[in-house]
Amino acid sequence: MNYQHIFHSGNFADICKHFSLSLLLSFMQKKPQGFCYLDTHAGFGCYDLKSPFAQRSQEYKNGIGRLWSNGRVPELFAEYCAPVMALNPESSLRWYAGSPEWVHYHLRDQDRMILIDSESEAIQSLKTRFVSDQRVIVQQGDGYHGIKSFIAQLQKRSLILIDPPYEQVNEHVKIIDSLRYLSRHCRQAVVAIWYPLKQHRETSRFYHKLKELEVPKILASELCIYPDDNELGLNGSGFIVLNPPWQFAEALTQLLNQLLPYLSDHPKRRCETMWLSE
Ligand SMILES: C[S@@+](CC[C@H](N)C(=O)[O-])C[C@H]1O[C@@H](n2cnc3c(N)ncnc32)[C@H](O)[C@@H]1O
């Protein structure tokens, strides 16, 4: 296993994922009742964009780098970027927040957070960051197993993020198996899945499998900075939500349309939200 998120942290796909996650969180927090957030593939709490790894790929320049200018981001996105602004109080951009940090920034007293990752370095970083916070559990292991072992906590109100590296050919199968398990044992859980948009036919296959699940509402969103028949690599960012809160779909559509011109200049850039089941 050699996936290291530092190469990709802060890129356009991270921005789409973290903005969509923040929006989802704000909808969950419209209700005063607490909820449990489970991050199955949490990664590090935050990433150093000045590290040799981030500097080698420079992917962040095509993401947060397009929004950030001298310690400011466009007014439209200021609220979304608050966790990154908090990490960089000076005007220069050095630190980028991982998904645990984006959620932790908004966590209320009544909310809980469970962070899982298989890599010991990521776990060490999460423990260091959140050790003094009683609301947070950090556990090393397999994220899909984590869903099962923490099912009792998830059965109340929950938001689950599944964000694997997609380096194994059976990743989609593991996701579908976990969603099937959740649809039986935790029907009301709000589940978000990030996925890469590379070739259209791969995405269609994944959508087909999602449609076979017995989940009443599944929303898919896509933001492509290049056309998705481009064979070069990552063309777009996908974000699926099972059981999205009321009116979340409209808000996400608006957000992605606002983001698109900032993240891509390509004439065939596009974004879309669609119901896979409704
Ligand atoms: C895409 S990164 C996560 C990024 C993070 N969610 C964020 O948005 O900042 C994927 C992470 O999954 C971890 N990982 C890989 N296989 C895993 C598994 N089976 N269970 C849990 N974590 C795993 C990797 O160590 C890596 O940190």
PDB file of C-alpha atoms and ligand atoms in Angstrom:
ATOM      1  CA  MET A   1       0.000   0.000   0.000  1.00  0.00           C
ATOM      2  CA  ASN A   2       1.781   3.159  -1.082  1.00  0.00           C
ATOM      3  CA  TYR A   3      -1.019   5.705  -1.432  1.00  0.00           C
ATOM      4  CA  GLN A   4      -0.125   9.026   0.132  1.00  0.00           C
ATOM      5  CA  HIS A   5      -2.762  11.715   0.094  1.00  0.00           C
ATOM      6  CA  ILE A   6      -0.180  14.494   0.578  1.00  0.00           C
ATOM      7  CA  PHE A   7       0.485  14.392  -3.198  1.00  0.00           C
ATOM      8  CA  HIS A   8      -3.154  15.272  -3.878  1.00  0.00           C
ATOM      9  CA  SER A   9      -4.108  17.351  -0.848  1.00  0.00           C
ATOM     10  CA  GLY A  10      -5.808  20.625  -1.711  1.00  0.00           C
ATOM     11  CA  ASN A  11      -6.281  19.690  -5.394  1.00  0.00           C
ATOM     12  CA  PHE A  12      -9.542  20.441  -7.233  1.00  0.00           C
ATOM     13  CA  ALA A  13     -11.053  17.114  -6.154  1.00  0.00           C
ATOM     14  CA  ASP A  14     -10.272  17.788  -2.475  1.00  0.00           C
ATOM     15  CA  ILE A  15     -11.943  21.187  -2.807  1.00  0.00           C
ATOM     16  CA  CYS A  16     -15.087  19.637  -4.346  1.00  0.00           C
ATOM     17  CA  LYS A  17     -15.149  16.893  -1.685  1.00  0.00           C
ATOM     18  CA  HIS A  18     -14.503  19.145   1.306  1.00  0.00           C
ATOM     19  CA  PHE A  19     -16.901  21.886   0.188  1.00  0.00           C
ATOM     20  CA  SER A  20     -19.636  19.291  -0.449  1.00  0.00           C
ATOM     21  CA  LEU A  21     -18.907  17.702   2.943  1.00  0.00           C
ATOM     22  CA  SER A  22     -19.066  21.087   4.697  1.00  0.00           C
ATOM     23  CA  LEU A  23     -22.401  21.824   3.027  1.00  0.00           C
ATOM     24  CA  LEU A  24     -23.733  18.446   4.127  1.00  0.00           C
ATOM     25  CA  LEU A  25     -22.531  19.086   7.654  1.00  0.00           C
ATOM     26  CA  SER A  26     -24.330  22.434   7.745  1.00  0.00           C
ATOM     27  CA  PHE A  27     -27.571  20.681   6.779  1.00  0.00           C
ATOM     28  CA  MET A  28     -27.047  18.038   9.508  1.00  0.00           C
ATOM     29  CA  GLN A  29     -26.478  20.816  12.032  1.00  0.00           C
ATOM     30  CA  LYS A  30     -29.751  22.569  11.226  1.00  0.00           C
ATOM     31  CA  LYS A  31     -31.196  20.217  13.855  1.00  0.00           C
ATOM     32  CA  PRO A  32     -30.064  20.625  17.477  1.00  0.00           C
ATOM     33  CA  GLN A  33     -29.759  16.835  18.014  1.00  0.00           C
ATOM     34  CA  GLY A  34     -26.181  15.631  17.919  1.00  0.00           C
ATOM     35  CA  PHE A  35     -24.912  13.108  15.394  1.00  0.00           C
ATOM     36  CA  CYS A  36     -21.984  10.766  14.962  1.00  0.00           C
ATOM     37  CA  TYR A  37     -19.550  11.443  12.110  1.00  0.00           C
ATOM     38  CA  LEU A  38     -17.549   8.418  10.927  1.00  0.00           C
ATOM     39  CA  ASP A  39     -14.618   8.938   8.548  1.00  0.00           C
ATOM     40  CA  THR A  40     -13.687   5.461   7.230  1.00  0.00           C
ATOM     41  CA  HIS A  41     -10.502   6.650   5.445  1.00  0.00           C
ATOM     42  CA  ALA A  42      -9.599   9.720   7.459  1.00  0.00           C
ATOM     43  CA  GLY A  43      -6.015  10.396   6.367  1.00  0.00           C
ATOM     44  CA  PHE A  44      -4.049  13.085   8.217  1.00  0.00           C
ATOM     45  CA  GLY A  45      -5.573  15.959  10.151  1.00  0.00           C
ATOM     46  CA  CYS A  46      -3.770  18.452   7.965  1.00  0.00           C
ATOM     47  CA  TYR A  47      -1.198  18.546   5.180  1.00  0.00           C
ATOM     48  CA  ASP A  48       1.916  20.661   4.702  1.00  0.00           C
ATOM     49  CA  LEU A  49       1.762  22.101   1.200  1.00  0.00           C
ATOM     50  CA  LYS A  50       5.391  23.191   1.493  1.00  0.00           C
ATOM     51  CA  SER A  51       6.552  19.569   2.004  1.00  0.00           C
ATOM     52  CA  PRO A  52       8.658  18.011  -0.797  1.00  0.00           C
ATOM     53  CA  PHE A  53       5.753  15.645  -1.644  1.00  0.00           C
ATOM     54  CA  ALA A  54       3.178  18.409  -2.170  1.00  0.00           C
ATOM     55  CA  GLN A  55       5.787  20.509  -3.944  1.00  0.00           C
ATOM     56  CA  ARG A  56       6.610  17.630  -6.285  1.00  0.00           C
ATOM     57  CA  SER A  57       3.022  17.177  -7.482  1.00  0.00           C
ATOM     58  CA  GLN A  58       1.917  20.816  -7.060  1.00  0.00           C
ATOM     59  CA  GLU A  59      -1.680  19.578  -7.419  1.00  0.00           C
ATOM     60  CA  TYR A  60      -2.862  22.016  -4.774  1.00  0.00           C
ATOM     61  CA  LYS A  61      -2.127  24.875  -7.179  1.00  0.00           C
ATOM     62  CA  ASN A  62      -5.028  23.685  -9.321  1.00  0.00           C
ATOM     63  CA  GLY A  63      -7.353  23.574  -6.292  1.00  0.00           C
ATOM     64  CA  ILE A  64      -7.007  25.684  -3.165  1.00  0.00           C
ATOM     65  CA  GLY A  65      -4.301  27.662  -5.037  1.00  0.00           C
ATOM     66  CA  ARG A  66      -6.966  28.926  -7.464  1.00  0.00           C
ATOM     67  CA  LEU A  67      -9.119  30.240  -4.633  1.00  0.00           C
ATOM     68  CA  TRP A  68      -6.440  31.584  -2.290  1.00  0.00           C
ATOM     69  CA  SER A  69      -4.927  34.991  -2.857  1.00  0.00           C
ATOM     70  CA  ASN A  70      -2.874  36.733  -0.130  1.00  0.00           C
ATOM     71  CA  GLY A  71      -4.750  35.159   2.760  1.00  0.00           C
ATOM     72  CA  ARG A  72      -8.144  35.739   1.172  1.00  0.00           C
ATOM     73  CA  VAL A  73     -10.589  33.608  -0.784  1.00  0.00           C
ATOM     74  CA  PRO A  74     -13.556  34.874  -2.832  1.00  0.00           C
ATOM     75  CA  GLU A  75     -16.280  36.168  -0.485  1.00  0.00           C
ATOM     76  CA  LEU A  76     -18.623  33.532  -1.900  1.00  0.00           C
ATOM     77  CA  PHE A  77     -16.461  30.761  -0.387  1.00  0.00           C
ATOM     78  CA  ALA A  78     -15.181  32.463   2.761  1.00  0.00           C
ATOM     79  CA  GLU A  79     -17.422  30.432   5.068  1.00  0.00           C
ATOM     80  CA  TYR A  80     -16.486  27.157   3.372  1.00  0.00           C
ATOM     81  CA  CYS A  81     -12.772  27.912   3.622  1.00  0.00           C
ATOM     82  CA  ALA A  82     -12.873  28.837   7.317  1.00  0.00           C
ATOM     83  CA  PRO A  83     -11.042  25.634   8.433  1.00  0.00           C
ATOM     84  CA  VAL A  84      -8.175  26.346   5.992  1.00  0.00           C
ATOM     85  CA  MET A  85      -8.082  30.039   6.921  1.00  0.00           C
ATOM     86  CA  ALA A  86      -7.815  29.032  10.596  1.00  0.00           C
ATOM     87  CA  LEU A  87      -4.764  26.872   9.836  1.00  0.00           C
ATOM     88  CA  ASN A  88      -3.105  29.737   7.952  1.00  0.00           C
ATOM     89  CA  PRO A  89      -3.525  32.912  10.000  1.00  0.00           C
ATOM     90  CA  GLU A  90      -0.758  34.625   8.007  1.00  0.00           C
ATOM     91  CA  SER A  91      -1.454  35.521   4.392  1.00  0.00           C
ATOM     92  CA  SER A  92       0.658  32.730   2.882  1.00  0.00           C
ATOM     93  CA  LEU A  93      -0.852  29.311   2.237  1.00  0.00           C
ATOM     94  CA  ARG A  94       1.025  26.463   3.903  1.00  0.00           C
ATOM     95  CA  TRP A  95      -1.436  24.071   5.585  1.00  0.00           C
ATOM     96  CA  TYR A  96      -4.396  22.347   3.993  1.00  0.00           C
ATOM     97  CA  ALA A  97      -7.054  20.658   6.119  1.00  0.00           C
ATOM     98  CA  GLY A  98      -7.874  16.955   5.771  1.00  0.00           C
ATOM     99  CA  SER A  99     -11.493  15.799   6.093  1.00  0.00           C
ATOM    100  CA  PRO A 100     -11.197  15.278   9.923  1.00  0.00           C
ATOM    101  CA  GLU A 101     -10.135  18.903  10.344  1.00  0.00           C
ATOM    102  CA  TRP A 102     -12.963  20.215   8.125  1.00  0.00           C
ATOM    103  CA  VAL A 103     -15.511  18.428  10.286  1.00  0.00           C
ATOM    104  CA  HIS A 104     -13.806  19.055  13.615  1.00  0.00           C
ATOM    105  CA  TYR A 105     -13.852  22.799  12.957  1.00  0.00           C
ATOM    106  CA  HIS A 106     -17.668  22.722  13.009  1.00  0.00           C
ATOM    107  CA  LEU A 107     -18.207  19.962  15.592  1.00  0.00           C
ATOM    108  CA  ARG A 108     -20.677  20.943  18.338  1.00  0.00           C
ATOM    109  CA  ASP A 109     -20.659  19.696  21.937  1.00  0.00           C
ATOM    110  CA  GLN A 110     -23.451  17.250  21.149  1.00  0.00           C
ATOM    111  CA  ASP A 111     -21.689  15.769  18.075  1.00  0.00           C
ATOM    112  CA  ARG A 112     -19.168  12.909  18.016  1.00  0.00           C
ATOM    113  CA  MET A 113     -16.447  11.982  15.566  1.00  0.00           C
ATOM    114  CA  ILE A 114     -14.842   8.584  14.801  1.00  0.00           C
ATOM    115  CA  LEU A 115     -11.726   8.618  12.627  1.00  0.00           C
ATOM    116  CA  ILE A 116     -10.300   5.448  11.085  1.00  0.00           C
ATOM    117  CA  ASP A 117      -7.250   4.923   8.903  1.00  0.00           C
ATOM    118  CA  SER A 118      -5.108   1.881   8.178  1.00  0.00           C
ATOM    119  CA  GLU A 119      -1.768   3.748   8.228  1.00  0.00           C
ATOM    120  CA  SER A 120       0.055   4.314  11.502  1.00  0.00           C
ATOM    121  CA  GLU A 121       1.482   7.703  10.462  1.00  0.00           C
ATOM    122  CA  ALA A 122      -1.987   9.052   9.721  1.00  0.00           C
ATOM    123  CA  ILE A 123      -3.235   7.683  13.051  1.00  0.00           C
ATOM    124  CA  GLN A 124      -0.370   9.302  14.901  1.00  0.00           C
ATOM    125  CA  SER A 125      -1.136  12.672  13.310  1.00  0.00           C
ATOM    126  CA  LEU A 126      -4.844  12.351  14.172  1.00  0.00           C
ATOM    127  CA  LYS A 127      -4.095  11.337  17.760  1.00  0.00           C
ATOM    128  CA  THR A 128      -1.705  14.256  18.210  1.00  0.00           C
ATOM    129  CA  ARG A 129      -4.277  16.669  16.825  1.00  0.00           C
ATOM    130  CA  PHE A 130      -7.366  15.460  18.635  1.00  0.00           C
ATOM    131  CA  VAL A 131      -5.997  13.720  21.754  1.00  0.00           C
ATOM    132  CA  SER A 132      -7.515  16.173  24.211  1.00  0.00           C
ATOM    133  CA  ASP A 133     -10.978  16.191  22.650  1.00  0.00           C
ATOM    134  CA  GLN A 134     -13.369  13.771  24.392  1.00  0.00           C
ATOM    135  CA  ARG A 135     -15.772  13.892  21.427  1.00  0.00           C
ATOM    136  CA  VAL A 136     -13.241  12.228  19.111  1.00  0.00           C
ATOM    137  CA  ILE A 137     -12.243   8.556  18.755  1.00  0.00           C
ATOM    138  CA  VAL A 138      -9.232   7.683  16.590  1.00  0.00           C
ATOM    139  CA  GLN A 139      -8.739   4.057  15.588  1.00  0.00           C
ATOM    140  CA  GLN A 140      -6.276   2.283  13.339  1.00  0.00           C
ATOM    141  CA  GLY A 141      -7.742  -0.409  11.092  1.00  0.00           C
ATOM    142  CA  ASP A 142      -9.843  -1.113   8.057  1.00  0.00           C
ATOM    143  CA  GLY A 143     -12.502   1.543   7.472  1.00  0.00           C
ATOM    144  CA  TYR A 144     -15.086  -0.918   6.118  1.00  0.00           C
ATOM    145  CA  HIS A 145     -14.745  -3.084   9.221  1.00  0.00           C
ATOM    146  CA  GLY A 146     -15.037   0.118  11.258  1.00  0.00           C
ATOM    147  CA  ILE A 147     -18.572   0.630   9.941  1.00  0.00           C
ATOM    148  CA  LYS A 148     -19.531  -2.712  11.451  1.00  0.00           C
ATOM    149  CA  SER A 149     -17.687  -2.315  14.723  1.00  0.00           C
ATOM    150  CA  PHE A 150     -19.165   1.138  15.377  1.00  0.00           C
ATOM    151  CA  ILE A 151     -22.662   0.298  14.129  1.00  0.00           C
ATOM    152  CA  ALA A 152     -24.257   0.907  17.555  1.00  0.00           C
ATOM    153  CA  GLN A 153     -23.003   4.527  17.565  1.00  0.00           C
ATOM    154  CA  LEU A 154     -24.177   4.996  13.964  1.00  0.00           C
ATOM    155  CA  GLN A 155     -27.688   3.743  14.586  1.00  0.00           C
ATOM    156  CA  LYS A 156     -28.769   7.024  16.127  1.00  0.00           C
ATOM    157  CA  ARG A 157     -28.083  10.040  13.837  1.00  0.00           C
ATOM    158  CA  SER A 158     -25.008   9.637  11.671  1.00  0.00           C
ATOM    159  CA  LEU A 159     -22.979  11.012   8.811  1.00  0.00           C
ATOM    160  CA  ILE A 160     -20.453   8.637   7.248  1.00  0.00           C
ATOM    161  CA  LEU A 161     -17.725   9.626   4.785  1.00  0.00           C
ATOM    162  CA  ILE A 162     -16.216   6.859   2.629  1.00  0.00           C
ATOM    163  CA  ASP A 163     -13.146   8.231   0.845  1.00  0.00           C
ATOM    164  CA  PRO A 164     -10.796   5.364  -0.109  1.00  0.00           C
ATOM    165  CA  PRO A 165      -7.690   5.653  -2.314  1.00  0.00           C
ATOM    166  CA  TYR A 166      -9.233   3.553  -5.165  1.00  0.00           C
ATOM    167  CA  GLU A 167      -5.960   1.731  -5.693  1.00  0.00           C
ATOM    168  CA  GLN A 168      -7.483  -1.739  -5.439  1.00  0.00           C
ATOM    169  CA  VAL A 169      -9.639  -3.103  -8.226  1.00  0.00           C
ATOM    170  CA  ASN A 170     -12.326  -4.284  -5.797  1.00  0.00           C
ATOM    171  CA  GLU A 171     -12.796  -0.910  -4.041  1.00  0.00           C
ATOM    172  CA  HIS A 172     -16.247  -0.363  -5.592  1.00  0.00           C
ATOM    173  CA  VAL A 173     -17.287  -3.851  -4.446  1.00  0.00           C
ATOM    174  CA  LYS A 174     -16.240  -3.069  -0.864  1.00  0.00           C
ATOM    175  CA  ILE A 175     -18.170   0.197  -0.966  1.00  0.00           C
ATOM    176  CA  ILE A 176     -21.328  -1.458  -2.301  1.00  0.00           C
ATOM    177  CA  ASP A 177     -21.052  -4.238   0.331  1.00  0.00           C
ATOM    178  CA  SER A 178     -20.769  -1.623   3.093  1.00  0.00           C
ATOM    179  CA  LEU A 179     -23.727   0.330   1.733  1.00  0.00           C
ATOM    180  CA  ARG A 180     -25.791  -2.847   1.571  1.00  0.00           C
ATOM    181  CA  TYR A 181     -24.861  -3.577   5.189  1.00  0.00           C
ATOM    182  CA  LEU A 182     -25.811  -0.021   6.215  1.00  0.00           C
ATOM    183  CA  SER A 183     -29.112  -0.182   4.344  1.00  0.00           C
ATOM    184  CA  ARG A 184     -29.994  -3.213   6.489  1.00  0.00           C
ATOM    185  CA  HIS A 185     -28.623  -2.122   9.862  1.00  0.00           C
ATOM    186  CA  CYS A 186     -28.708   1.662   9.750  1.00  0.00           C
ATOM    187  CA  ARG A 187     -31.269   2.719   7.160  1.00  0.00           C
ATOM    188  CA  GLN A 188     -31.349   6.389   8.096  1.00  0.00           C
ATOM    189  CA  ALA A 189     -27.568   7.028   7.988  1.00  0.00           C
ATOM    190  CA  VAL A 190     -26.484   9.837   5.682  1.00  0.00           C
ATOM    191  CA  VAL A 191     -23.565   8.386   3.720  1.00  0.00           C
ATOM    192  CA  ALA A 192     -21.223  10.390   1.479  1.00  0.00           C
ATOM    193  CA  ILE A 193     -18.845   8.678  -0.935  1.00  0.00           C
ATOM    194  CA  TRP A 194     -16.136  10.476  -2.869  1.00  0.00           C
ATOM    195  CA  TYR A 195     -15.087   8.826  -6.133  1.00  0.00           C
ATOM    196  CA  PRO A 196     -12.779   9.754  -9.019  1.00  0.00           C
ATOM    197  CA  LEU A 197     -14.263  10.539 -12.431  1.00  0.00           C
ATOM    198  CA  LYS A 198     -11.907   9.100 -15.001  1.00  0.00           C
ATOM    199  CA  GLN A 199     -13.696   7.172 -17.736  1.00  0.00           C
ATOM    200  CA  HIS A 200     -17.444   7.526 -18.184  1.00  0.00           C
ATOM    201  CA  ARG A 201     -18.059   3.774 -18.519  1.00  0.00           C
ATOM    202  CA  GLU A 202     -16.484   3.011 -15.096  1.00  0.00           C
ATOM    203  CA  THR A 203     -18.733   5.596 -13.464  1.00  0.00           C
ATOM    204  CA  SER A 204     -21.819   4.183 -15.205  1.00  0.00           C
ATOM    205  CA  ARG A 205     -21.025   0.720 -13.839  1.00  0.00           C
ATOM    206  CA  PHE A 206     -20.747   2.120 -10.309  1.00  0.00           C
ATOM    207  CA  TYR A 207     -24.051   4.013 -10.687  1.00  0.00           C
ATOM    208  CA  HIS A 208     -25.725   0.862 -11.912  1.00  0.00           C
ATOM    209  CA  LYS A 209     -24.648  -1.006  -8.749  1.00  0.00           C
ATOM    210  CA  LEU A 210     -25.828   1.878  -6.529  1.00  0.00           C
ATOM    211  CA  LYS A 211     -29.235   1.842  -8.231  1.00  0.00           C
ATOM    212  CA  GLU A 212     -29.629  -1.826  -7.269  1.00  0.00           C
ATOM    213  CA  LEU A 213     -29.394  -0.966  -3.552  1.00  0.00           C
ATOM    214  CA  GLU A 214     -32.626  -0.609  -1.669  1.00  0.00           C
ATOM    215  CA  VAL A 215     -31.984   2.980  -0.660  1.00  0.00           C
ATOM    216  CA  PRO A 216     -34.855   5.404  -1.274  1.00  0.00           C
ATOM    217  CA  LYS A 217     -32.750   8.469  -2.042  1.00  0.00           C
ATOM    218  CA  ILE A 218     -29.332   8.520  -3.712  1.00  0.00           C
ATOM    219  CA  LEU A 219     -27.909  11.744  -5.086  1.00  0.00           C
ATOM    220  CA  ALA A 220     -24.840  11.830  -7.354  1.00  0.00           C
ATOM    221  CA  SER A 221     -22.871  14.946  -8.191  1.00  0.00           C
ATOM    222  CA  GLU A 222     -20.076  15.400 -10.707  1.00  0.00           C
ATOM    223  CA  LEU A 223     -17.695  18.257 -11.351  1.00  0.00           C
ATOM    224  CA  CYS A 224     -15.374  17.705 -14.322  1.00  0.00           C
ATOM    225  CA  ILE A 225     -12.498  20.059 -15.048  1.00  0.00           C
ATOM    226  CA  TYR A 226     -11.790  18.103 -18.253  1.00  0.00           C
ATOM    227  CA  PRO A 227     -14.160  16.058 -20.461  1.00  0.00           C
ATOM    228  CA  ASP A 228     -14.605  12.585 -18.986  1.00  0.00           C
ATOM    229  CA  ASP A 229     -13.514  10.814 -22.179  1.00  0.00           C
ATOM    230  CA  ASN A 230     -10.013  12.210 -21.613  1.00  0.00           C
ATOM    231  CA  GLU A 231      -7.751   9.207 -20.960  1.00  0.00           C
ATOM    232  CA  LEU A 232      -4.984  11.101 -19.185  1.00  0.00           C
ATOM    233  CA  GLY A 233      -6.125  10.637 -15.586  1.00  0.00           C
ATOM    234  CA  LEU A 234      -8.449  12.318 -13.125  1.00  0.00           C
ATOM    235  CA  ASN A 235     -11.001  14.328 -15.068  1.00  0.00           C
ATOM    236  CA  GLY A 236     -13.463  15.084 -12.338  1.00  0.00           C
ATOM    237  CA  SER A 237     -14.657  14.678  -8.793  1.00  0.00           C
ATOM    238  CA  GLY A 238     -17.747  12.695  -7.852  1.00  0.00           C
ATOM    239  CA  PHE A 239     -19.675  12.903  -4.604  1.00  0.00           C
ATOM    240  CA  ILE A 240     -22.561  10.551  -3.842  1.00  0.00           C
ATOM    241  CA  VAL A 241     -24.939  11.066  -0.942  1.00  0.00           C
ATOM    242  CA  LEU A 242     -27.327   8.421   0.373  1.00  0.00           C
ATOM    243  CA  ASN A 243     -30.319   9.823   2.254  1.00  0.00           C
ATOM    244  CA  PRO A 244     -29.390  13.495   1.702  1.00  0.00           C
ATOM    245  CA  PRO A 245     -31.201  16.026   3.901  1.00  0.00           C
ATOM    246  CA  TRP A 246     -34.146  17.923   2.428  1.00  0.00           C
ATOM    247  CA  GLN A 247     -33.101  20.619  -0.096  1.00  0.00           C
ATOM    248  CA  PHE A 248     -29.431  19.548   0.036  1.00  0.00           C
ATOM    249  CA  ALA A 249     -29.532  18.639  -3.688  1.00  0.00           C
ATOM    250  CA  GLU A 250     -30.508  22.179  -4.711  1.00  0.00           C
ATOM    251  CA  ALA A 251     -27.844  23.721  -2.472  1.00  0.00           C
ATOM    252  CA  LEU A 252     -25.141  21.379  -3.809  1.00  0.00           C
ATOM    253  CA  THR A 253     -26.089  22.148  -7.415  1.00  0.00           C
ATOM    254  CA  GLN A 254     -25.730  25.847  -6.693  1.00  0.00           C
ATOM    255  CA  LEU A 255     -22.391  25.388  -4.917  1.00  0.00           C
ATOM    256  CA  LEU A 256     -20.839  23.312  -7.733  1.00  0.00           C
ATOM    257  CA  ASN A 257     -21.989  25.813 -10.353  1.00  0.00           C
ATOM    258  CA  GLN A 258     -20.320  28.572  -8.361  1.00  0.00           C
ATOM    259  CA  LEU A 259     -17.096  26.567  -7.962  1.00  0.00           C
ATOM    260  CA  LEU A 260     -16.738  25.353 -11.555  1.00  0.00           C
ATOM    261  CA  PRO A 261     -15.411  28.560 -13.193  1.00  0.00           C
ATOM    262  CA  TYR A 262     -12.826  28.930 -10.401  1.00  0.00           C
ATOM    263  CA  LEU A 263     -11.524  25.371 -10.803  1.00  0.00           C
ATOM    264  CA  SER A 264     -11.365  25.014 -14.581  1.00  0.00           C
ATOM    265  CA  ASP A 265     -10.849  27.078 -17.722  1.00  0.00           C
ATOM    266  CA  HIS A 266     -11.481  24.154 -20.062  1.00  0.00           C
ATOM    267  CA  PRO A 267     -14.250  24.854 -22.636  1.00  0.00           C
ATOM    268  CA  LYS A 268     -15.795  21.445 -21.864  1.00  0.00           C
ATOM    269  CA  ARG A 269     -15.808  21.797 -18.059  1.00  0.00           C
ATOM    270  CA  ARG A 270     -19.123  20.795 -16.541  1.00  0.00           C
ATOM    271  CA  CYS A 271     -20.969  19.998 -13.342  1.00  0.00           C
ATOM    272  CA  GLU A 272     -24.173  18.133 -12.700  1.00  0.00           C
ATOM    273  CA  THR A 273     -26.255  16.654  -9.906  1.00  0.00           C
ATOM    274  CA  MET A 274     -28.636  13.774 -10.553  1.00  0.00           C
ATOM    275  CA  TRP A 275     -30.842  11.390  -8.593  1.00  0.00           C
ATOM    276  CA  LEU A 276     -29.876   7.736  -8.911  1.00  0.00           C
ATOM    277  CA  SER A 277     -32.945   6.893  -6.872  1.00  0.00           C
ATOM    278  CA  GLU A 278     -35.609   9.187  -5.523  1.00  0.00           C
TER     279      GLU A 278
HETATM  280  C1  LIG B   1      -8.051   9.616  -0.075  1.00  0.00           C
HETATM  281  S1  LIG B   1      -7.167   9.428   1.401  1.00  0.00           S
HETATM  282  C2  LIG B   1      -8.219  10.117   2.605  1.00  0.00           C
HETATM  283  C3  LIG B   1      -8.323  11.598   2.546  1.00  0.00           C
HETATM  284  C4  LIG B   1      -9.180  12.225   3.621  1.00  0.00           C
HETATM  285  N1  LIG B   1     -10.473  11.565   3.750  1.00  0.00           N
HETATM  286  C5  LIG B   1      -9.397  13.688   3.308  1.00  0.00           C
HETATM  287  O1  LIG B   1     -10.390  14.030   2.657  1.00  0.00           O
HETATM  288  O2  LIG B   1      -8.582  14.513   3.726  1.00  0.00           O
HETATM  289  C6  LIG B   1      -7.334   7.718   1.708  1.00  0.00           C
HETATM  290  C7  LIG B   1      -6.796   7.246   3.040  1.00  0.00           C
HETATM  291  O3  LIG B   1      -7.226   5.889   3.194  1.00  0.00           O
HETATM  292  C8  LIG B   1      -6.235   5.191   3.953  1.00  0.00           C
HETATM  293  N2  LIG B   1      -6.549   3.764   3.737  1.00  0.00           N
HETATM  294  C9  LIG B   1      -6.199   2.952   2.741  1.00  0.00           C
HETATM  295  N3  LIG B   1      -6.790   1.737   2.873  1.00  0.00           N
HETATM  296  C10 LIG B   1      -7.552   1.799   3.989  1.00  0.00           C
HETATM  297  C11 LIG B   1      -8.442   0.919   4.640  1.00  0.00           C
HETATM  298  N4  LIG B   1      -8.672  -0.316   4.166  1.00  0.00           N
HETATM  299  N5  LIG B   1      -9.088   1.339   5.740  1.00  0.00           N
HETATM  300  C12 LIG B   1      -8.871   2.578   6.243  1.00  0.00           C
HETATM  301  N6  LIG B   1      -8.034   3.469   5.668  1.00  0.00           N
HETATM  302  C13 LIG B   1      -7.403   3.102   4.551  1.00  0.00           C
HETATM  303  C14 LIG B   1      -4.939   5.734   3.452  1.00  0.00           C
HETATM  304  O4  LIG B   1      -3.935   5.570   4.418  1.00  0.00           O
HETATM  305  C15 LIG B   1      -5.294   7.214   3.204  1.00  0.00           C
HETATM  306  O5  LIG B   1      -4.943   7.983   4.326  1.00  0.00           O
END
